[in-house]
C-alpha atoms as an extended CHARMM CRD file, in Angstrom:
* protein
*
       168  EXT
         1         1  MET       CA            -39.9560000000      -20.9280000000       29.2890000000  PROA      1               0.0000000000
         2         2  THR       CA            -40.9370000000      -21.8140000000       25.8100000000  PROA      2               0.0000000000
         3         3  ILE       CA            -41.6970000000      -25.0720000000       24.0860000000  PROA      3               0.0000000000
         4         4  LYS       CA            -39.1680000000      -26.0080000000       21.3860000000  PROA      4               0.0000000000
         5         5  ASN       CA            -38.7580000000      -28.9990000000       19.1050000000  PROA      5               0.0000000000
         6         6  CYS       CA            -35.6710000000      -31.2420000000       19.5870000000  PROA      6               0.0000000000
         7         7  GLU       CA            -33.3610000000      -31.1000000000       16.5530000000  PROA      7               0.0000000000
         8         8  GLU       CA            -32.5980000000      -34.8370000000       16.8690000000  PROA      8               0.0000000000
         9         9  CYS       CA            -35.8960000000      -36.5620000000       17.6850000000  PROA      9               0.0000000000
        10        10  ALA       CA            -38.3160000000      -33.7310000000       16.7690000000  PROA      10              0.0000000000
        11        11  LYS       CA            -40.2630000000      -34.0730000000       20.0620000000  PROA      11              0.0000000000
        12        12  GLY       CA            -41.4850000000      -30.9820000000       21.8360000000  PROA      12              0.0000000000
        13        13  PHE       CA            -39.7900000000      -29.9990000000       25.1020000000  PROA      13              0.0000000000
        14        14  GLU       CA            -39.6780000000      -27.0950000000       27.4930000000  PROA      14              0.0000000000
        15        15  SER       CA            -36.3080000000      -25.3630000000       27.2120000000  PROA      15              0.0000000000
        16        16  SER       CA            -34.6880000000      -24.0730000000       30.3640000000  PROA      16              0.0000000000
        17        17  ARG       CA            -32.5680000000      -21.5890000000       28.4140000000  PROA      17              0.0000000000
        18        18  LYS       CA            -32.8880000000      -19.8690000000       25.0770000000  PROA      18              0.0000000000
        19        19  THR       CA            -29.9650000000      -21.6260000000       23.3750000000  PROA      19              0.0000000000
        20        20  GLN       CA            -31.0530000000      -25.2010000000       24.2630000000  PROA      20              0.0000000000
        21        21  ARG       CA            -31.5080000000      -27.2890000000       21.0640000000  PROA      21              0.0000000000
        22        22  PHE       CA            -32.0580000000      -30.8620000000       22.3000000000  PROA      22              0.0000000000
        23        23  CYS       CA            -34.5420000000      -32.4440000000       24.6800000000  PROA      23              0.0000000000
        24        24  SER       CA            -31.8930000000      -34.5440000000       26.4690000000  PROA      24              0.0000000000
        25        25  LYS       CA            -28.1830000000      -35.2460000000       26.5980000000  PROA      25              0.0000000000
        26        26  ARG       CA            -28.8130000000      -38.4780000000       24.7100000000  PROA      26              0.0000000000
        27        27  CYS       CA            -30.1450000000      -36.5500000000       21.6600000000  PROA      27              0.0000000000
        28        28  ALA       CA            -27.2280000000      -34.1110000000       21.8240000000  PROA      28              0.0000000000
        29        29  ASN       CA            -24.7290000000      -37.0240000000       21.9560000000  PROA      29              0.0000000000
        30        30  ARG       CA            -26.4460000000      -38.8120000000       19.0470000000  PROA      30              0.0000000000
        31        31  GLN       CA            -26.2130000000      -35.7980000000       16.7930000000  PROA      31              0.0000000000
        32        32  ARG       CA            -22.5690000000      -35.2110000000       17.7880000000  PROA      32              0.0000000000
        33        33  ASP       CA            -21.7340000000      -38.8700000000       17.0140000000  PROA      33              0.0000000000
        34        34  ARG       CA            -23.5110000000      -38.7040000000       13.6490000000  PROA      34              0.0000000000
        35        35  ARG       CA            -21.5550000000      -35.5970000000       12.7010000000  PROA      35              0.0000000000
        36        36  ARG       CA            -18.2850000000      -37.2820000000       13.6140000000  PROA      36              0.0000000000
        37        37  ARG       CA            -19.1100000000      -40.3410000000       11.5050000000  PROA      37              0.0000000000
        38        38  THR       CA            -20.0320000000      -38.2960000000        8.4860000000  PROA      38              0.0000000000
        39        39  ARG       CA            -17.1940000000      -35.8630000000        8.8540000000  PROA      39              0.0000000000
        40        40  SER       CA            -16.9900000000      -33.5580000000        5.9590000000  PROA      40              0.0000000000
        41        41  PRO       CA            -13.6590000000      -32.1930000000        4.8020000000  PROA      41              0.0000000000
        42        42  ALA       CA            -12.5950000000      -29.0490000000        6.5290000000  PROA      42              0.0000000000
        43        43  GLN       CA            -13.9270000000      -25.9870000000        4.9480000000  PROA      43              0.0000000000
        44        44  LEU       CA            -11.3490000000      -24.0860000000        3.0260000000  PROA      44              0.0000000000
        45        45  PRO       CA            -11.1430000000      -20.4040000000        3.6890000000  PROA      45              0.0000000000
        46        46  LYS       CA            -12.5920000000      -18.3160000000        0.9900000000  PROA      46              0.0000000000
        47        47  ALA       CA            -10.2010000000      -17.8760000000       -1.8800000000  PROA      47              0.0000000000
        48        48  HSD       CA            -10.6100000000      -14.1430000000       -1.7920000000  PROA      48              0.0000000000
        49        49  SER       CA             -9.6840000000      -13.8440000000        1.9000000000  PROA      49              0.0000000000
        50        50  LEU       CA             -6.7620000000      -16.2640000000        1.4680000000  PROA      50              0.0000000000
        51        51  ALA       CA             -5.4340000000      -14.2680000000       -1.4600000000  PROA      51              0.0000000000
        52        52  THR       CA             -5.6670000000      -10.9980000000        0.4440000000  PROA      52              0.0000000000
        53        53  ASP       CA             -3.9120000000      -12.5670000000        3.4510000000  PROA      53              0.0000000000
        54        54  LEU       CA             -1.1240000000      -13.8790000000        1.2330000000  PROA      54              0.0000000000
        55        55  LYS       CA             -0.8810000000      -10.5600000000       -0.5480000000  PROA      55              0.0000000000
        56        56  ALA       CA             -0.6080000000       -8.7500000000        2.7900000000  PROA      56              0.0000000000
        57        57  GLN       CA              2.0850000000      -11.1780000000        3.9680000000  PROA      57              0.0000000000
        58        58  LEU       CA              3.9320000000      -10.7510000000        0.6880000000  PROA      58              0.0000000000
        59        59  GLU       CA              3.8340000000       -6.9580000000        0.9910000000  PROA      59              0.0000000000
        60        60  ALA       CA              5.0300000000       -7.1230000000        4.6120000000  PROA      60              0.0000000000
        61        61  THR       CA              7.8700000000       -9.4450000000        3.6120000000  PROA      61              0.0000000000
        62        62  LYS       CA              8.8100000000       -7.1420000000        0.7150000000  PROA      62              0.0000000000
        63        63  ARG       CA              8.9200000000       -4.1260000000        3.0310000000  PROA      63              0.0000000000
        64        64  GLU       CA             11.0340000000       -6.0330000000        5.5400000000  PROA      64              0.0000000000
        65        65  LEU       CA             13.4650000000       -7.2080000000        2.8400000000  PROA      65              0.0000000000
        66        66  GLU       CA             13.7180000000       -3.7070000000        1.3660000000  PROA      66              0.0000000000
        67        67  SER       CA             14.4490000000       -2.3230000000        4.8220000000  PROA      67              0.0000000000
        68        68  LYS       CA             17.1450000000       -4.9320000000        5.3940000000  PROA      68              0.0000000000
        69        69  ALA       CA             18.5810000000       -4.2750000000        1.9230000000  PROA      69              0.0000000000
        70        70  ARG       CA             18.8020000000       -0.5220000000        2.6440000000  PROA      70              0.0000000000
        71        71  SER       CA             20.4440000000       -1.2570000000        5.9850000000  PROA      71              0.0000000000
        72        72  CYS       CA             22.9680000000       -3.5890000000        4.3470000000  PROA      72              0.0000000000
        73        73  GLN       CA             23.6230000000       -1.0060000000        1.6260000000  PROA      73              0.0000000000
        74        74  ARG       CA             24.3340000000        1.6990000000        4.2240000000  PROA      74              0.0000000000
        75        75  HSD       CA             26.6110000000       -0.6760000000        6.1350000000  PROA      75              0.0000000000
        76        76  ARG       CA             28.4350000000       -1.5800000000        2.9000000000  PROA      76              0.0000000000
        77        77  GLU       CA             28.9040000000        2.1070000000        2.0520000000  PROA      77              0.0000000000
        78        78  VAL       CA             30.3120000000        2.7850000000        5.5300000000  PROA      78              0.0000000000
        79        79  LEU       CA             32.7200000000       -0.1330000000        5.1730000000  PROA      79              0.0000000000
        80        80  GLN       CA             33.7600000000        1.0200000000        1.6860000000  PROA      80              0.0000000000
        81        81  SER       CA             34.4980000000        4.5250000000        2.9460000000  PROA      81              0.0000000000
        82        82  LYS       CA             36.5750000000        3.0610000000        5.7870000000  PROA      82              0.0000000000
        83        83  LEU       CA             38.4070000000        0.8800000000        3.2790000000  PROA      83              0.0000000000
        84        84  ARG       CA             39.1010000000        3.8900000000        1.0380000000  PROA      84              0.0000000000
        85        85  SER       CA             40.4730000000        5.9160000000        3.9510000000  PROA      85              0.0000000000
        86        86  GLN       CA             42.6400000000        2.9870000000        5.0610000000  PROA      86              0.0000000000
        87        87  ALA       CA             43.9330000000        2.5420000000        1.5020000000  PROA      87              0.0000000000
        88        88  SER       CA             44.8740000000        6.2260000000        1.2760000000  PROA      88              0.0000000000
        89        89  GLU       CA             46.5740000000        5.9780000000        4.6880000000  PROA      89              0.0000000000
        90        90  ILE       CA             48.5240000000        2.9200000000        3.4870000000  PROA      90              0.0000000000
        91        91  ASP       CA             49.5840000000        4.7820000000        0.3280000000  PROA      91              0.0000000000
        92        92  ARG       CA             50.7390000000        7.7430000000        2.4230000000  PROA      92              0.0000000000
        93        93  LEU       CA             52.6940000000        5.4570000000        4.7730000000  PROA      93              0.0000000000
        94        94  GLU       CA             54.2870000000        3.6070000000        1.8350000000  PROA      94              0.0000000000
        95        95  ALA       CA             55.4380000000        6.8950000000        0.3210000000  PROA      95              0.0000000000
        96        96  GLU       CA             56.8010000000        7.9950000000        3.6860000000  PROA      96              0.0000000000
        97        97  ASN       CA             58.4690000000        4.5990000000        4.1060000000  PROA      97              0.0000000000
        98        98  SER       CA             60.1860000000        4.8180000000        0.7120000000  PROA      98              0.0000000000
        99        99  GLU       CA             61.3950000000        8.3440000000        1.5540000000  PROA      99              0.0000000000
       100       100  GLN       CA             62.7960000000        7.0640000000        4.8350000000  PROA      100             0.0000000000
       101       101  ARG       CA             64.5000000000        4.1610000000        3.0480000000  PROA      101             0.0000000000
       102       102  VAL       CA             66.1990000000        6.5970000000        0.6720000000  PROA      102             0.0000000000
       103       103  SER       CA             67.2040000000        8.7480000000        3.6350000000  PROA      103             0.0000000000
       104       104  ASN       CA             68.5170000000        5.6830000000        5.5140000000  PROA      104             0.0000000000
       105       105  ASN       CA             70.5160000000        4.5490000000        2.4840000000  PROA      105             0.0000000000
       106       106  LEU       CA             72.0630000000        8.0140000000        2.1590000000  PROA      106             0.0000000000
       107       107  LEU       CA             72.9190000000        8.0840000000        5.8680000000  PROA      107             0.0000000000
       108       108  GLN       CA             74.4200000000        4.5760000000        5.7340000000  PROA      108             0.0000000000
       109       109  SER       CA             76.5890000000        5.4770000000        2.7620000000  PROA      109             0.0000000000
       110       110  GLU       CA             77.6760000000        8.6860000000        4.5610000000  PROA      110             0.0000000000
       111       111  VAL       CA             78.5420000000        6.6960000000        7.7110000000  PROA      111             0.0000000000
       112       112  SER       CA             80.5200000000        4.1860000000        5.6250000000  PROA      112             0.0000000000
       113       113  ARG       CA             82.3820000000        7.0080000000        3.8940000000  PROA      113             0.0000000000
       114       114  LEU       CA             83.1940000000        8.6690000000        7.2320000000  PROA      114             0.0000000000
       115       115  LYS       CA             84.4030000000        5.3650000000        8.7090000000  PROA      115             0.0000000000
       116       116  ARG       CA             86.6920000000        4.7880000000        5.7250000000  PROA      116             0.0000000000
       117       117  ALA       CA             88.0240000000        8.3280000000        5.9930000000  PROA      117             0.0000000000
       118       118  GLN       CA             88.5840000000        7.9330000000        9.7380000000  PROA      118             0.0000000000
       119       119  ARG       CA             90.3330000000        4.5910000000        9.2680000000  PROA      119             0.0000000000
       120       120  THR       CA             92.5680000000        6.1180000000        6.5790000000  PROA      120             0.0000000000
       121       121  ASN       CA             93.3120000000        9.1150000000        8.8270000000  PROA      121             0.0000000000
       122       122  VAL       CA             94.2360000000        6.8350000000       11.7400000000  PROA      122             0.0000000000
       123       123  GLN       CA             96.5210000000        4.7830000000        9.5260000000  PROA      123             0.0000000000
       124       124  ASP       CA             98.1510000000        7.9470000000        8.1750000000  PROA      124             0.0000000000
       125       125  LEU       CA             98.6310000000        9.3370000000       11.6910000000  PROA      125             0.0000000000
       126       126  ALA       CA            100.1180000000        6.0490000000       12.8950000000  PROA      126             0.0000000000
       127       127  HSD       CA            102.5060000000        6.0420000000        9.9550000000  PROA      127             0.0000000000
       128       128  ILE       CA            103.4950000000        9.6790000000       10.5940000000  PROA      128             0.0000000000
       129       129  SER       CA            103.9430000000        8.8990000000       14.3010000000  PROA      129             0.0000000000
       130       130  ALA       CA            106.2560000000        6.0070000000       13.4850000000  PROA      130             0.0000000000
       131       131  TRP       CA            108.2960000000        8.2930000000       11.2380000000  PROA      131             0.0000000000
       132       132  LEU       CA            108.3690000000       10.9220000000       13.9700000000  PROA      132             0.0000000000
       133       133  VAL       CA            109.6690000000        8.4330000000       16.5410000000  PROA      133             0.0000000000
       134       134  SER       CA            112.2560000000        6.9920000000       14.1620000000  PROA      134             0.0000000000
       135       135  LEU       CA            113.4690000000       10.5060000000       13.2470000000  PROA      135             0.0000000000
       136       136  ALA       CA            113.6130000000       11.4980000000       16.9110000000  PROA      136             0.0000000000
       137       137  GLN       CA            115.6640000000        8.4250000000       17.7520000000  PROA      137             0.0000000000
       138       138  ALA       CA            117.9350000000        8.8450000000       14.7130000000  PROA      138             0.0000000000
       139       139  LYS       CA            118.6820000000       12.4880000000       15.5180000000  PROA      139             0.0000000000
       140       140  GLY       CA            118.8230000000       11.8980000000       19.2510000000  PROA      140             0.0000000000
       141       141  VAL       CA            116.0910000000       14.4130000000       19.9700000000  PROA      141             0.0000000000
       142       142  ALA       CA            113.6790000000       13.5500000000       22.7750000000  PROA      142             0.0000000000
       143       143  LEU       CA            109.9370000000       13.8000000000       22.1180000000  PROA      143             0.0000000000
       144       144  ASP       CA            107.9370000000       16.2700000000       24.1980000000  PROA      144             0.0000000000
       145       145  GLN       CA            105.7330000000       15.0220000000       27.0820000000  PROA      145             0.0000000000
       146       146  ALA       CA            102.4170000000       15.6700000000       25.2880000000  PROA      146             0.0000000000
       147       147  THR       CA            103.4670000000       13.5140000000       22.3300000000  PROA      147             0.0000000000
       148       148  LEU       CA            104.7570000000       10.7610000000       24.6320000000  PROA      148             0.0000000000
       149       149  GLU       CA            101.4490000000       10.8480000000       26.5660000000  PROA      149             0.0000000000
       150       150  ILE       CA             99.4550000000       10.4920000000       23.3290000000  PROA      150             0.0000000000
       151       151  PHE       CA            101.5730000000        7.4960000000       22.3200000000  PROA      151             0.0000000000
       152       152  ARG       CA            101.1310000000        5.8640000000       25.7510000000  PROA      152             0.0000000000
       153       153  ARG       CA             97.3480000000        6.3130000000       25.6050000000  PROA      153             0.0000000000
       154       154  ARG       CA             97.3920000000        4.5540000000       22.2530000000  PROA      154             0.0000000000
       155       155  GLY       CA             99.4370000000        1.6610000000       23.6850000000  PROA      155             0.0000000000
       156       156  TRP       CA            102.6620000000        2.4750000000       21.8820000000  PROA      156             0.0000000000
       157       157  HSD       CA            105.8280000000        3.0690000000       23.8480000000  PROA      157             0.0000000000
       158       158  PRO       CA            108.4450000000        4.8650000000       21.7500000000  PROA      158             0.0000000000
       159       159  SER       CA            111.2900000000        3.8880000000       24.0860000000  PROA      159             0.0000000000
       160       160  LYS       CA            110.8430000000        0.2290000000       23.1700000000  PROA      160             0.0000000000
       161       161  ARG       CA            112.0040000000       -0.9880000000       19.8260000000  PROA      161             0.0000000000
       162       162  GLN       CA            108.9260000000       -1.8290000000       17.6770000000  PROA      162             0.0000000000
       163       163  ALA       CA            108.7190000000       -2.9490000000       14.1290000000  PROA      163             0.0000000000
       164       164  GLY       CA            106.5190000000       -0.6640000000       12.0560000000  PROA      164             0.0000000000
       165       165  ALA       CA            103.6100000000        1.4500000000       13.0900000000  PROA      165             0.0000000000
       166       166  PRO       CA            101.3460000000        0.4400000000       15.9650000000  PROA      166             0.0000000000
       167       167  ARG       CA             98.1120000000       -1.3190000000       15.1600000000  PROA      167             0.0000000000
       168       168  LEU       CA             95.0570000000        0.5250000000       16.3600000000  PROA      168             0.0000000000
């Protein structure tokens, strides 16, 4: 144990530990109260250390932003390549679609032509059949069974008197 001087009252006292600065709690409380009353503004960190901290934060933020920018750039490039491939696929499908439209138009016109031809053929056959029946009746010649069967299937009975050709 050593004798020390109190920092508040300047009296000598025996310290029980090396770090003891005051002779009593009263002296310690007085000094603490005086410090509180005469509070000085908070010490600012050294300008040099603050500047280096800010510079380090700025560099870290720059690196982070550059990393995010590269990531966004890669993502944009991926999306652009997908868009290009989809655009080429759309162009291919449009070309195929126009070819199919042309093909459909040709087929529709062919079907219409065949229907007209078939309708004309049926009308011609009905007209010829009517002439055949009228000739057979005028000459008194009976029609063969196959011809009569064809007429019956078509709903025309040559034995009955009908005006004109049958409607099919």
